[in-house]
GROMACS .gro file of C-alpha atoms in nm:
model
  281
    1UNK     CA    1  17.442  18.424   7.629
    2UNK     CA    2  17.571  18.331   7.284
    3UNK     CA    3  17.307  18.345   7.013
    4UNK     CA    4  17.510  18.366   6.691
    5UNK     CA    5  17.862  18.266   6.594
    6UNK     CA    6  18.088  18.366   6.309
    7UNK     CA    7  18.361  18.110   6.237
    8UNK     CA    8  18.660  18.242   6.044
    9UNK     CA    9  18.878  17.966   5.902
   10UNK     CA   10  19.246  17.951   5.811
   11UNK     CA   11  19.383  18.047   5.472
   12UNK     CA   12  19.707  18.243   5.494
   13UNK     CA   13  19.745  18.606   5.392
   14UNK     CA   14  19.515  18.553   5.099
   15UNK     CA   15  19.257  18.414   5.340
   16UNK     CA   16  19.284  18.715   5.568
   17UNK     CA   17  19.221  18.948   5.274
   18UNK     CA   18  18.935  18.736   5.138
   19UNK     CA   19  18.758  18.714   5.474
   20UNK     CA   20  18.788  19.088   5.528
   21UNK     CA   21  18.654  19.141   5.178
   22UNK     CA   22  18.360  18.904   5.225
   23UNK     CA   23  18.252  19.068   5.550
   24UNK     CA   24  18.285  19.413   5.394
   25UNK     CA   25  18.082  19.305   5.092
   26UNK     CA   26  17.807  19.161   5.311
   27UNK     CA   27  17.797  19.490   5.500
   28UNK     CA   28  17.774  19.681   5.169
   29UNK     CA   29  17.449  19.501   5.091
   30UNK     CA   30  17.331  19.461   5.451
   31UNK     CA   31  17.449  19.749   5.675
   32UNK     CA   32  17.295  19.584   5.980
   33UNK     CA   33  17.591  19.343   5.982
   34UNK     CA   34  17.774  19.606   6.188
   35UNK     CA   35  17.513  19.564   6.462
   36UNK     CA   36  17.545  19.184   6.453
   37UNK     CA   37  17.923  19.203   6.485
   38UNK     CA   38  17.897  19.447   6.775
   39UNK     CA   39  17.634  19.243   6.959
   40UNK     CA   40  17.765  19.078   7.275
   41UNK     CA   41  17.563  18.767   7.191
   42UNK     CA   42  17.773  18.708   6.877
   43UNK     CA   43  18.072  18.478   6.929
   44UNK     CA   44  18.376  18.501   6.702
   45UNK     CA   45  18.582  18.184   6.647
   46UNK     CA   46  18.910  18.219   6.461
   47UNK     CA   47  19.170  17.974   6.335
   48UNK     CA   48  19.503  18.090   6.191
   49UNK     CA   49  19.419  18.361   5.935
   50UNK     CA   50  19.068  18.371   6.079
   51UNK     CA   51  19.202  18.446   6.424
   52UNK     CA   52  19.363  18.766   6.294
   53UNK     CA   53  19.045  18.880   6.123
   54UNK     CA   54  18.835  18.772   6.419
   55UNK     CA   55  19.041  18.966   6.670
   56UNK     CA   56  18.995  19.284   6.466
   57UNK     CA   57  18.623  19.230   6.415
   58UNK     CA   58  18.572  19.155   6.784
   59UNK     CA   59  18.762  19.473   6.869
   60UNK     CA   60  18.508  19.669   6.660
   61UNK     CA   61  18.761  19.791   6.404
   62UNK     CA   62  18.544  19.924   6.117
   63UNK     CA   63  18.530  19.683   5.824
   64UNK     CA   64  18.611  19.957   5.576
   65UNK     CA   65  18.937  20.030   5.758
   66UNK     CA   66  19.028  19.662   5.759
   67UNK     CA   67  18.951  19.645   5.388
   68UNK     CA   68  19.161  19.950   5.307
   69UNK     CA   69  19.454  19.799   5.499
   70UNK     CA   70  19.445  19.498   5.265
   71UNK     CA   71  19.487  19.729   4.967
   72UNK     CA   72  19.801  19.896   5.100
   73UNK     CA   73  20.109  19.860   4.883
   74UNK     CA   74  20.346  19.878   5.181
   75UNK     CA   75  20.305  19.609   5.446
   76UNK     CA   76  20.495  19.464   5.738
   77UNK     CA   77  20.393  19.114   5.630
   78UNK     CA   78  20.663  18.860   5.546
   79UNK     CA   79  20.565  18.611   5.280
   80UNK     CA   80  20.671  18.252   5.231
   81UNK     CA   81  20.721  18.050   4.916
   82UNK     CA   82  20.620  17.689   4.954
   83UNK     CA   83  20.691  17.400   4.722
   84UNK     CA   84  20.348  17.243   4.758
   85UNK     CA   85  20.461  16.895   4.655
   86UNK     CA   86  20.759  16.896   4.891
   87UNK     CA   87  20.548  17.036   5.175
   88UNK     CA   88  20.283  16.768   5.127
   89UNK     CA   89  20.555  16.503   5.117
   90UNK     CA   90  20.686  16.618   5.457
   91UNK     CA   91  20.334  16.608   5.597
   92UNK     CA   92  20.275  16.259   5.459
   93UNK     CA   93  20.601  16.136   5.608
   94UNK     CA   94  20.512  16.285   5.946
   95UNK     CA   95  20.169  16.122   5.942
   96UNK     CA   96  20.289  15.777   5.840
   97UNK     CA   97  20.191  15.531   6.111
   98UNK     CA   98  19.968  15.771   6.306
   99UNK     CA   99  19.728  15.579   6.529
  100UNK     CA  100  19.474  15.852   6.608
  101UNK     CA  101  19.393  16.215   6.520
  102UNK     CA  102  19.579  16.326   6.834
  103UNK     CA  103  19.881  16.118   6.738
  104UNK     CA  104  19.873  16.267   6.390
  105UNK     CA  105  19.876  16.618   6.539
  106UNK     CA  106  20.166  16.525   6.768
  107UNK     CA  107  20.360  16.405   6.466
  108UNK     CA  108  20.294  16.729   6.281
  109UNK     CA  109  20.398  16.915   6.594
  110UNK     CA  110  20.724  16.721   6.608
  111UNK     CA  111  20.789  16.805   6.243
  112UNK     CA  112  20.727  17.173   6.317
  113UNK     CA  113  20.960  17.171   6.618
  114UNK     CA  114  21.235  17.004   6.417
  115UNK     CA  115  21.200  17.257   6.134
  116UNK     CA  116  21.177  17.574   6.346
  117UNK     CA  117  21.226  17.500   6.716
  118UNK     CA  118  21.114  17.835   6.857
  119UNK     CA  119  21.015  18.185   6.755
  120UNK     CA  120  21.281  18.451   6.798
  121UNK     CA  121  21.018  18.722   6.834
  122UNK     CA  122  20.985  18.806   6.464
  123UNK     CA  123  20.647  18.640   6.423
  124UNK     CA  124  20.510  18.816   6.730
  125UNK     CA  125  20.615  19.149   6.581
  126UNK     CA  126  20.443  19.067   6.252
  127UNK     CA  127  20.126  18.968   6.435
  128UNK     CA  128  20.147  19.287   6.640
  129UNK     CA  129  20.166  19.493   6.322
  130UNK     CA  130  19.826  19.354   6.215
  131UNK     CA  131  19.642  19.473   6.524
  132UNK     CA  132  19.471  19.796   6.616
  133UNK     CA  133  19.492  19.688   6.982
  134UNK     CA  134  19.699  19.425   7.160
  135UNK     CA  135  19.435  19.379   7.430
  136UNK     CA  136  19.175  19.105   7.424
  137UNK     CA  137  18.841  19.253   7.317
  138UNK     CA  138  18.554  19.256   7.562
  139UNK     CA  139  18.355  19.059   7.307
  140UNK     CA  140  18.352  18.679   7.301
  141UNK     CA  141  18.650  18.563   7.094
  142UNK     CA  142  18.798  18.213   7.078
  143UNK     CA  143  19.134  18.151   6.910
  144UNK     CA  144  19.226  17.795   6.808
  145UNK     CA  145  19.579  17.653   6.836
  146UNK     CA  146  19.728  17.305   6.880
  147UNK     CA  147  19.974  17.195   7.148
  148UNK     CA  148  20.271  17.075   6.942
  149UNK     CA  149  20.372  16.812   7.200
  150UNK     CA  150  20.034  16.663   7.294
  151UNK     CA  151  19.822  16.730   6.985
  152UNK     CA  152  19.555  16.888   7.205
  153UNK     CA  153  19.328  17.157   7.061
  154UNK     CA  154  19.340  17.470   7.278
  155UNK     CA  155  19.091  17.755   7.251
  156UNK     CA  156  19.240  18.075   7.390
  157UNK     CA  157  19.014  18.353   7.512
  158UNK     CA  158  19.042  18.658   7.735
  159UNK     CA  159  19.023  18.437   8.045
  160UNK     CA  160  19.308  18.204   7.941
  161UNK     CA  161  19.582  18.415   8.097
  162UNK     CA  162  19.759  18.441   7.760
  163UNK     CA  163  19.820  18.771   7.586
  164UNK     CA  164  19.641  18.825   7.256
  165UNK     CA  165  19.956  18.854   7.043
  166UNK     CA  166  20.089  18.519   7.167
  167UNK     CA  167  19.752  18.351   7.113
  168UNK     CA  168  19.731  18.477   6.755
  169UNK     CA  169  20.094  18.389   6.683
  170UNK     CA  170  20.028  18.035   6.807
  171UNK     CA  171  19.714  18.002   6.595
  172UNK     CA  172  19.907  18.121   6.286
  173UNK     CA  173  20.221  17.907   6.334
  174UNK     CA  174  20.202  17.706   6.010
  175UNK     CA  175  20.407  17.389   6.077
  176UNK     CA  176  20.725  17.367   5.876
  177UNK     CA  177  20.686  17.727   5.758
  178UNK     CA  178  20.685  17.942   6.072
  179UNK     CA  179  20.836  17.867   6.415
  180UNK     CA  180  20.640  17.704   6.693
  181UNK     CA  181  20.524  17.949   6.960
  182UNK     CA  182  20.617  17.893   7.323
  183UNK     CA  183  20.363  18.005   7.582
  184UNK     CA  184  20.476  17.924   7.933
  185UNK     CA  185  20.607  17.568   7.927
  186UNK     CA  186  20.399  17.466   7.623
  187UNK     CA  187  20.468  17.490   7.251
  188UNK     CA  188  20.198  17.556   6.995
  189UNK     CA  189  20.137  17.527   6.623
  190UNK     CA  190  19.866  17.645   6.387
  191UNK     CA  191  19.509  17.561   6.487
  192UNK     CA  192  19.460  17.444   6.129
  193UNK     CA  193  19.662  17.133   6.215
  194UNK     CA  194  19.343  17.010   6.378
  195UNK     CA  195  19.090  17.169   6.142
  196UNK     CA  196  19.070  17.462   5.906
  197UNK     CA  197  18.759  17.585   6.082
  198UNK     CA  198  18.737  17.425   6.429
  199UNK     CA  199  18.371  17.511   6.396
  200UNK     CA  200  18.276  17.299   6.696
  201UNK     CA  201  18.420  17.575   6.917
  202UNK     CA  202  18.096  17.756   6.833
  203UNK     CA  203  17.886  17.483   6.998
  204UNK     CA  204  17.597  17.638   7.187
  205UNK     CA  205  17.521  17.904   6.929
  206UNK     CA  206  17.188  17.871   6.752
  207UNK     CA  207  17.308  18.021   6.423
  208UNK     CA  208  17.656  17.976   6.279
  209UNK     CA  209  17.817  18.142   5.979
  210UNK     CA  210  18.140  17.979   5.855
  211UNK     CA  211  18.379  18.150   5.613
  212UNK     CA  212  18.618  17.911   5.438
  213UNK     CA  213  18.884  18.082   5.223
  214UNK     CA  214  19.064  17.763   5.115
  215UNK     CA  215  18.820  17.483   5.031
  216UNK     CA  216  18.995  17.161   4.932
  217UNK     CA  217  18.852  16.962   4.643
  218UNK     CA  218  18.706  16.635   4.761
  219UNK     CA  219  18.705  16.741   5.128
  220UNK     CA  220  18.401  16.863   5.326
  221UNK     CA  221  18.387  17.239   5.378
  222UNK     CA  222  18.346  17.167   5.750
  223UNK     CA  223  18.424  16.824   5.900
  224UNK     CA  224  18.110  16.624   5.971
  225UNK     CA  225  18.202  16.577   6.337
  226UNK     CA  226  18.222  16.952   6.386
  227UNK     CA  227  17.879  17.002   6.231
  228UNK     CA  228  17.739  16.732   6.457
  229UNK     CA  229  17.888  16.909   6.760
  230UNK     CA  230  17.689  17.219   6.668
  231UNK     CA  231  17.373  17.026   6.739
  232UNK     CA  232  17.062  17.173   6.583
  233UNK     CA  233  17.221  17.505   6.496
  234UNK     CA  234  17.138  17.663   6.163
  235UNK     CA  235  17.464  17.670   5.966
  236UNK     CA  236  17.558  17.868   5.656
  237UNK     CA  237  17.898  17.808   5.492
  238UNK     CA  238  18.052  18.057   5.251
  239UNK     CA  239  18.361  17.925   5.074
  240UNK     CA  240  18.590  18.106   4.835
  241UNK     CA  241  18.472  18.095   4.476
  242UNK     CA  242  18.678  18.012   4.170
  243UNK     CA  243  18.765  18.376   4.105
  244UNK     CA  244  18.915  18.417   4.452
  245UNK     CA  245  19.102  18.087   4.445
  246UNK     CA  246  19.254  18.175   4.109
  247UNK     CA  247  19.413  18.476   4.281
  248UNK     CA  248  19.561  18.319   4.593
  249UNK     CA  249  19.491  17.947   4.598
  250UNK     CA  250  19.855  17.851   4.536
  251UNK     CA  251  20.002  18.170   4.685
  252UNK     CA  252  19.813  18.202   5.011
  253UNK     CA  253  20.126  18.313   5.201
  254UNK     CA  254  20.226  18.580   4.949
  255UNK     CA  255  20.135  18.934   5.066
  256UNK     CA  256  20.121  19.048   4.703
  257UNK     CA  257  19.788  18.866   4.658
  258UNK     CA  258  19.609  19.057   4.935
  259UNK     CA  259  19.463  19.351   4.737
  260UNK     CA  260  19.311  19.135   4.465
  261UNK     CA  261  19.194  18.874   4.719
  262UNK     CA  262  19.020  19.143   4.924
  263UNK     CA  263  18.842  19.282   4.617
  264UNK     CA  264  18.733  18.934   4.509
  265UNK     CA  265  18.606  18.864   4.858
  266UNK     CA  266  18.408  19.190   4.864
  267UNK     CA  267  18.240  19.103   4.537
  268UNK     CA  268  18.153  18.758   4.666
  269UNK     CA  269  18.030  18.903   4.995
  270UNK     CA  270  17.778  19.119   4.814
  271UNK     CA  271  17.654  18.815   4.625
  272UNK     CA  272  17.595  18.606   4.940
  273UNK     CA  273  17.460  18.885   5.160
  274UNK     CA  274  17.102  18.763   5.124
  275UNK     CA  275  17.191  18.418   5.255
  276UNK     CA  276  17.383  18.564   5.547
  277UNK     CA  277  17.106  18.808   5.634
  278UNK     CA  278  16.852  18.525   5.636
  279UNK     CA  279  17.072  18.340   5.886
  280UNK     CA  280  17.185  18.619   6.117
  281UNK     CA  281  16.919  18.890   6.105
   0.00000   0.00000   0.00000
């Protein structure tokens, strides 16, 4: 039975480092977090960057090891430079005339397919390099991705018949930046196409912690509909502070930001540990 849920949102390489740092900082101030993460009644929900962190947490990789990995000077990560204005223009063009959220996601999927039709295996290798184990953890883990052709949200788990590397690669397939991921006869893009958090995948949990590494000014930290889907659950949202965003906000896909982002996240995690303890203890 699921009692608690930890929702790890998307945010690129900077978001991975920040989320690892936040969890490590919370554990610094509240060591019992290790027990919460190891508890079979704790569900982990991950989207894009959050799916990578979530898979490691669910596999019981010690937080300190995950944190140290973010500080490494040598990494197998491949960064991407994005012209934010041009990228947003392509998104706006793709969305023009969309008649529903599903139609909007289909249009983004079509844009992604046109830009990078299919992965040649490189992304899978990069994802594989992030993992301590390529096997689905025994713990409850849900990984969000979007079907590029239908716009449907898909939540992969250990019972989906999809290997973990493919599920994570699909969840991390930023449209227009990385290739779409083919799984069987379906093609997938980043779960963030639907929502940065997809927090409603935690429905049924009584207590929900959401980490948001890339809050957008003027936008809700978690969409209202997702909060409503959580019913009467107690929800705590921790979003990246100004110090963290100054490090990676415009360079979220640059591996060079990871060490500083992780340190900023750890500092913030210590500062919010009391709030998290009150929710999850």
